[in-house]
Coordinates of C-alpha atoms and ligand atoms in Angstrom, one line a residue:
X1 CA -42.9 71.8 15.2
X2 CA -42.2 75.4 14.1
X3 CA -41.6 76.7 10.8
X4 CA -38.1 77.6 12.0
X5 CA -37.1 74.6 12.7
X6 CA -37.4 73.5 9.3
X7 CA -33.9 74.9 7.8
X8 CA -35.2 77.8 5.7
X9 CA -33.6 81.1 5.1
X10 CA -34.9 83.9 7.4
X11 CA -36.2 85.6 4.0
X12 CA -38.9 82.4 3.6
X13 CA -39.7 82.8 7.0
X14 CA -40.8 86.1 6.8
X15 CA -42.8 85.3 3.8
X16 CA -44.5 82.1 5.4
X17 CA -45.5 84.2 8.7
X18 CA -46.5 86.9 6.0
X19 CA -48.9 84.7 4.8
X20 CA -50.3 84.0 7.7
X21 CA -49.1 80.2 8.0
X22 CA -48.4 79.6 12.2
X23 CA -47.0 76.2 11.9
X24 CA -46.0 73.2 9.0
X25 CA -49.3 71.5 8.1
X26 CA -47.8 67.5 8.2
X27 CA -47.1 67.1 4.2
X28 CA -44.7 70.4 5.3
X29 CA -43.2 68.9 7.8
X30 CA -42.6 65.8 6.2
X31 CA -41.5 67.2 2.4
X32 CA -39.9 70.1 3.1
X33 CA -36.2 69.2 6.0
X34 CA -35.3 65.7 2.8
X35 CA -36.2 68.4 -0.1
X36 CA -34.2 70.9 1.5
X37 CA -31.3 68.2 1.8
X38 CA -31.7 67.8 -2.3
X39 CA -33.6 64.5 -1.9
X40 CA -36.1 63.1 -4.6
X41 CA -39.5 63.3 -3.2
X42 CA -42.7 61.3 -3.5
X43 CA -45.2 63.0 -1.6
X44 CA -48.9 62.0 -1.6
X45 CA -51.4 64.4 -0.6
X46 CA -54.3 66.7 -1.3
X47 CA -55.0 70.2 -2.2
X48 CA -55.9 71.6 1.0
X49 CA -53.2 70.3 2.4
X50 CA -50.3 72.8 1.9
X51 CA -48.6 70.9 -0.3
X52 CA -48.4 74.6 -2.7
X53 CA -46.1 75.6 0.3
X54 CA -44.3 72.3 0.6
X55 CA -42.8 72.0 -2.7
X56 CA -42.5 75.7 -3.3
X57 CA -40.6 76.9 0.1
X58 CA -37.7 74.6 -0.6
X59 CA -37.6 75.4 -4.9
X60 CA -37.2 78.9 -3.3
X61 CA -34.1 78.1 -0.8
X62 CA -32.9 75.5 -3.6
X63 CA -32.9 79.4 -6.0
X64 CA -31.5 81.8 -3.0
X65 CA -28.7 78.8 -2.3
X66 CA -27.6 78.6 -6.0
X67 CA -24.5 80.6 -7.1
X68 CA -26.0 84.4 -9.0
X69 CA -25.5 83.4 -12.8
X70 CA -27.0 85.0 -15.9
X71 CA -31.3 83.9 -15.6
X72 CA -32.2 80.8 -17.2
X73 CA -34.9 78.5 -15.7
X74 CA -34.0 76.6 -13.1
X75 CA -36.8 75.2 -11.5
X76 CA -40.1 73.9 -13.3
X77 CA -43.1 73.0 -12.0
X78 CA -45.8 71.0 -13.8
X79 CA -49.5 71.0 -13.0
X80 CA -52.8 69.8 -15.1
X81 CA -54.7 73.0 -15.2
X82 CA -54.8 76.5 -15.6
X83 CA -56.2 77.3 -13.1
X84 CA -53.6 75.5 -11.0
X85 CA -51.2 76.6 -12.3
X86 CA -52.3 79.9 -11.5
X87 CA -52.6 79.8 -8.3
X88 CA -49.0 77.9 -8.3
X89 CA -47.6 81.3 -9.7
X90 CA -49.1 83.3 -7.1
X91 CA -47.9 80.9 -4.2
X92 CA -44.3 81.2 -5.3
X93 CA -44.7 84.6 -6.1
X94 CA -46.2 85.8 -2.7
X95 CA -43.3 83.4 -0.8
X96 CA -40.5 84.7 -2.9
X97 CA -41.6 88.8 -2.2
X98 CA -38.6 89.1 0.9
X99 CA -35.7 86.9 -1.1
X100 CA -32.7 89.7 -1.4
X101 CA -32.5 88.0 -6.1
X102 CA -36.2 87.9 -6.2
X103 CA -36.9 85.3 -9.1
X104 CA -38.2 86.0 -12.2
X105 CA -41.7 83.4 -11.9
X106 CA -43.7 82.6 -15.6
X107 CA -47.6 81.0 -15.7
X108 CA -48.0 79.5 -19.1
X109 CA -51.1 76.9 -19.6
X110 CA -52.6 76.4 -23.0
X111 CA -55.9 78.1 -24.1
X112 CA -55.0 81.7 -24.7
X113 CA -52.7 83.4 -27.0
X114 CA -49.4 82.3 -27.2
X115 CA -47.6 85.6 -28.1
X116 CA -47.7 87.4 -24.9
X117 CA -46.3 83.9 -23.1
X118 CA -43.5 84.1 -25.3
X119 CA -42.8 88.3 -25.0
X120 CA -43.0 87.9 -21.0
X121 CA -40.5 85.1 -21.5
X122 CA -38.0 87.2 -23.3
X123 CA -35.2 87.5 -21.2
X124 CA -35.7 84.7 -18.9
X125 CA -37.8 83.4 -15.9
X126 CA -35.9 81.7 -13.0
X127 CA -39.2 79.8 -12.1
X128 CA -41.6 78.3 -15.1
X129 CA -44.6 77.0 -13.9
X130 CA -46.4 75.5 -17.0
X131 CA -49.2 72.8 -17.8
X132 CA -47.2 70.4 -20.7
X133 CA -48.7 71.2 -23.4
X134 CA -48.1 74.8 -23.7
X135 CA -45.0 74.4 -22.2
X136 CA -43.6 72.3 -25.5
X137 CA -45.3 74.9 -27.7
X138 CA -43.2 77.3 -25.8
X139 CA -39.9 75.2 -26.0
X140 CA -40.9 74.7 -30.3
X141 CA -40.8 78.4 -30.7
X142 CA -37.6 79.2 -28.8
X143 CA -39.1 81.2 -25.9
X144 CA -38.0 78.8 -23.2
X145 CA -34.8 76.6 -23.0
X146 CA -34.9 73.6 -20.5
X147 CA -31.2 72.5 -20.4
X148 CA -30.8 74.6 -16.9
X149 CA -33.4 73.0 -15.2
X150 CA -31.7 72.1 -11.4
X151 CA -35.6 70.8 -9.7
X152 CA -38.4 69.5 -11.1
X153 CA -41.8 69.6 -9.8
X154 CA -44.8 67.6 -10.7
X155 CA -47.8 68.5 -8.6
X156 CA -51.2 66.3 -8.9
X157 CA -49.3 63.8 -11.7
X158 CA -52.2 61.3 -11.3
X159 CA -54.3 64.2 -12.5
X160 CA -52.2 64.8 -14.8
X161 CA -51.9 61.3 -16.5
X162 CA -55.9 61.6 -16.3
X163 CA -56.2 64.5 -18.9
X164 CA -54.2 62.4 -21.3
X165 CA -50.5 64.1 -20.8
X166 CA -48.6 61.1 -20.5
X167 CA -46.6 61.8 -24.1
X168 CA -45.9 65.8 -23.4
X169 CA -44.8 64.5 -20.0
X170 CA -41.9 62.3 -21.4
X171 CA -41.3 64.9 -23.9
X172 CA -40.7 67.4 -21.6
X173 CA -39.0 64.6 -19.1
X174 CA -36.4 64.2 -22.4
X175 CA -35.6 67.5 -22.3
X176 CA -34.3 68.1 -18.9
X177 CA -30.8 67.4 -17.8
X178 CA -30.3 63.7 -15.7
X179 CA -28.5 65.9 -12.8
X180 CA -32.1 67.4 -11.2
X181 CA -33.5 66.7 -7.5
X182 CA -37.2 65.7 -8.6
X183 CA -40.7 66.6 -6.3
X184 CA -43.5 64.1 -6.8
X185 CA -47.1 64.9 -5.9
X186 CA -50.0 63.2 -6.3
X187 CA -53.3 62.5 -4.2
X188 CA -53.4 59.3 -5.7
X189 CA -51.2 56.4 -6.5
X190 CA -53.2 54.0 -9.2
X191 CA -50.6 51.9 -11.3
X192 CA -49.6 54.2 -14.7
X193 CA -49.0 57.0 -11.7
X194 CA -46.6 54.8 -9.5
X195 CA -45.1 53.9 -13.1
X196 CA -44.3 57.3 -13.7
X197 CA -42.7 57.8 -10.2
X198 CA -40.1 55.0 -10.2
X199 CA -39.1 56.3 -13.5
X200 CA -38.5 59.7 -12.6
X201 CA -37.2 59.7 -9.1
X202 CA -33.9 58.2 -8.0
X203 CA -34.2 56.9 -3.8
X204 CA -37.2 58.8 -2.9
X205 CA -38.2 60.1 0.5
X206 CA -42.3 59.1 0.6
X207 CA -44.5 61.6 2.5
X208 CA -47.6 60.3 3.1
X209 CA -50.4 62.4 4.8
X210 CA -53.7 61.4 6.5
X211 CA -56.7 61.4 3.8
X212 CA -59.1 62.7 6.2
X213 CA -59.1 66.3 6.9
X214 CA -59.1 66.7 10.9
X215 CA -62.2 67.8 11.0
X216 CA -64.6 65.8 8.7
X217 CA -66.5 67.8 6.4
X218 CA -70.0 67.8 7.2
X219 CA -71.2 66.5 3.4
X220 CA -74.9 64.7 3.6
X221 CA -74.9 62.3 1.0
X222 CA -78.0 61.5 -1.2
X223 CA -78.9 59.0 -3.4
X224 CA -81.8 59.1 -5.6
X225 CA -83.3 56.5 -8.7
X226 CA -84.0 58.2 -11.7
X227 CA -84.6 57.0 -15.4
X228 CA -81.5 58.3 -17.4
X229 CA -83.7 60.3 -19.7
X230 CA -85.3 62.1 -17.1
X231 CA -82.9 63.5 -15.3
X232 CA -82.8 66.6 -16.9
X233 CA -86.6 67.3 -15.6
X234 CA -85.6 66.2 -11.8
X235 CA -82.6 68.3 -11.7
X236 CA -85.0 71.3 -13.0
X237 CA -87.5 70.2 -9.8
X238 CA -84.8 70.1 -7.3
X239 CA -83.2 73.5 -8.2
X240 CA -87.0 75.3 -8.1
X241 CA -88.4 73.1 -5.4
X242 CA -85.1 73.9 -3.0
X243 CA -84.9 77.6 -4.0
X244 CA -80.7 76.3 -4.5
X245 CA -78.8 79.5 -5.7
X246 CA -75.6 77.6 -6.6
X247 CA -75.6 73.5 -7.4
X248 CA -72.4 72.4 -9.5
X249 CA -73.3 69.6 -11.2
X250 CA -71.3 66.8 -12.9
X251 CA -71.8 65.4 -16.7
X252 CA -69.5 63.1 -17.9
X253 CA -68.5 64.5 -21.1
X254 CA -67.9 68.3 -22.3
X255 CA -70.7 67.7 -25.2
X256 CA -72.7 66.6 -22.0
X257 CA -71.9 69.6 -20.5
X258 CA -73.5 72.0 -23.1
X259 CA -76.3 70.2 -23.8
X260 CA -77.4 69.7 -20.4
X261 CA -76.9 73.3 -19.7
X262 CA -78.7 74.3 -22.7
X263 CA -81.7 72.3 -21.8
X264 CA -82.0 73.6 -17.9
X265 CA -81.6 77.0 -19.2
X266 CA -84.7 76.4 -21.9
X267 CA -86.7 75.1 -19.0
X268 CA -86.1 78.1 -17.3
X269 CA -82.7 77.6 -14.7
X270 CA -80.1 79.7 -15.1
X271 CA -77.5 77.4 -16.0
X272 CA -73.6 77.1 -17.8
X273 CA -71.7 74.9 -18.6
X274 CA -68.1 75.1 -17.9
X275 CA -65.2 73.0 -19.3
X276 CA -61.5 72.8 -20.5
X277 CA -62.7 74.1 -23.9
X278 CA -63.7 77.5 -22.9
X279 CA -61.2 79.9 -23.2
X280 CA -59.0 80.8 -20.3
X281 CA -61.0 83.7 -20.0
X282 CA -65.0 82.1 -20.5
X283 CA -63.8 79.7 -17.4
X284 CA -62.7 82.5 -15.3
X285 CA -65.8 84.5 -16.3
X286 CA -68.0 81.5 -15.4
X287 CA -66.8 81.3 -12.2
X288 CA -67.1 84.5 -10.8
X289 CA -70.3 85.0 -12.4
X290 CA -71.1 81.7 -10.3
X291 CA -69.9 83.0 -7.1
X292 CA -72.1 86.2 -8.1
X293 CA -74.9 84.2 -7.9
X294 CA -75.5 84.8 -11.5
X295 CA -75.8 81.0 -12.2
X296 CA -77.9 78.4 -10.7
X297 CA -76.3 75.6 -12.1
X298 CA -73.5 75.8 -13.1
X299 CA -72.8 72.1 -15.1
X300 CA -69.1 70.7 -15.5
X301 CA -67.1 68.0 -16.4
X302 CA -64.2 66.3 -13.9
X303 CA -62.4 69.6 -14.5
X304 CA -64.0 71.6 -11.5
X305 CA -63.4 68.8 -9.0
X306 CA -60.1 69.2 -7.8
X307 CA -58.3 72.8 -6.9
X308 CA -61.4 75.0 -7.3
X309 CA -62.4 76.6 -4.1
X310 CA -66.0 78.4 -4.9
X311 CA -66.5 79.7 -0.9
X312 CA -70.1 78.4 0.4
X313 CA -71.1 76.1 -2.6
X314 CA -74.2 74.6 -0.8
X315 CA -75.0 71.5 -3.5
X316 CA -73.2 69.6 -5.6
X317 CA -75.2 67.0 -8.3
X318 CA -73.5 63.6 -10.0
X319 CA -75.8 64.0 -12.9
X320 CA -73.2 61.2 -14.2
X321 CA -71.7 59.0 -11.8
X322 CA -67.9 59.5 -11.5
X323 CA -65.6 57.1 -12.9
X324 CA -63.7 56.2 -9.7
X325 CA -64.5 56.5 -5.9
X326 CA -61.4 58.8 -6.0
X327 CA -63.0 61.2 -8.5
X328 CA -66.6 60.8 -6.5
X329 CA -64.4 62.4 -3.3
X330 CA -63.2 65.0 -5.3
X331 CA -66.4 65.9 -6.7
X332 CA -68.3 65.7 -3.2
X333 CA -65.1 68.0 -1.0
X334 CA -66.1 70.9 -3.8
X335 CA -69.8 71.7 -1.3
X336 CA -69.2 71.4 2.5
X337 CA -66.3 73.2 2.7
X338 CA -64.7 75.1 5.7
X339 CA -67.1 74.0 8.3
X340 CA -70.0 74.6 6.0
X341 CA -72.5 72.1 5.7
X342 CA -73.0 70.9 1.9
X343 CA -75.5 67.9 -0.1
X344 CA -74.3 66.1 -3.2
X345 CA -76.6 64.1 -5.4
X346 CA -76.0 61.0 -7.0
X347 CA -78.4 60.3 -10.2
X348 CA -78.5 56.5 -10.1
X349 CA -80.3 54.5 -13.4
X350 CA -80.6 51.0 -13.5
X351 CA -77.5 51.2 -16.2
X352 CA -75.6 52.6 -13.4
X353 CA -76.4 50.9 -10.3
X354 CA -73.6 48.4 -10.5
X355 CA -71.3 51.1 -10.9
X356 CA -72.8 52.8 -8.0
X357 CA -72.4 50.2 -5.9
X358 CA -68.7 49.8 -6.5
X359 CA -68.0 53.2 -5.1
X360 CA -70.1 53.2 -2.4
X361 CA -68.4 50.3 -1.5
Ligands
AMP401 P1 -52.7 74.1 -0.9 O1 -53.4 72.5 -0.5 O2 -51.5 74.5 -1.2 O3 -54.1 74.3 -1.9 O4 -53.2 75.2 0.2 C1 -54.7 74.8 1.1 C2 -54.8 76.1 1.6 O5 -53.9 76.3 2.8 C3 -54.5 77.5 0.9 O6 -54.9 78.3 1.1 C4 -52.7 78.0 1.7 O7 -52.9 78.9 2.0 C5 -53.1 77.5 3.3 N1 -51.7 76.4 4.0 C6 -50.5 76.3 3.6 N2 -50.3 75.6 4.0 C7 -50.2 76.3 5.1 C8 -50.1 76.5 7.0 N3 -48.5 76.0 7.3 N4 -50.8 76.8 7.9 C9 -51.8 77.8 7.5 N5 -52.4 77.5 5.9 C10 -51.9 77.1 5.1

């Protein structure tokens, strides 16, 4: 199947070709035609499946097809994290580049000053990509009105709920017109996500893509049994003995990220924390320095388990075990990307052995 058969405008086909998309991915094949018809969509897809374009293309076609009028926010994309917001904004802008009436695309997220975002929203924006909390702040500041939104995208809905955005989401939904199209994407469907989907969607078309990629990434998974109190020592030993240049280490809390990074640093390992309390600028800087091999170890919460692509990340360590098998898969998926081999090591102690057995199952 080709992109040409999906029903997209020539301008959007041109932009897809320019982005290097030769043929649609399975999620795009399944999602784009019903979304173009105006149907609600329930998509199960992971990062890496091409899901962003699967909703961005119909979203842009929707704008292209609607009558010209004053600039109002007509498409709203809600995402869980700042990084994803920035990525999605870029994808939408790049796919919109050949449209005769290029929409204004604004990306808004918390953790940075609100003033520039308010300035940038002056005069309106057809497309807003947002994390829910900052979106509501902007609405409260009268910087943005949602009364003309006719298309809503929820991306990584499971993550939105995991990160505690349920109340904000409900507040946003209450501000939207009832008459609209909803495109709903999630990698997993626990009960809370299903509840949200059934409250939101009207006779949705379901699109599911197989979780297993064509080429399984080559990830070697290992477990090391260790006393909980000796994990930092063990980690230091592993870094030094194996000469790891770049290891991503997962812990359960922001506090642990800071303390483990500090202990490692004092023990002679170049380690730094990465979590949601850092400013956007600081987070970008940590990622860049990690890529540049300024840091041997980045200690992070599950914030980094999704969405962030650090090419050639050879090692992932579960210092604290993830809560769910899905989180385990996302965490270890940070390594062994794009055909490289990766190593995932989990520290298991007497207290966590039973939980690990569950994940293993
Ligand atoms: P996503 O799952 O949206 O994060 O996309 C993952 C990656 O796949 C991104 O780098 C996209 O640019 C790329 N991509 C999306 N659609 C296609 C396609 N049809 N052909 C090739 N690459 C694609």
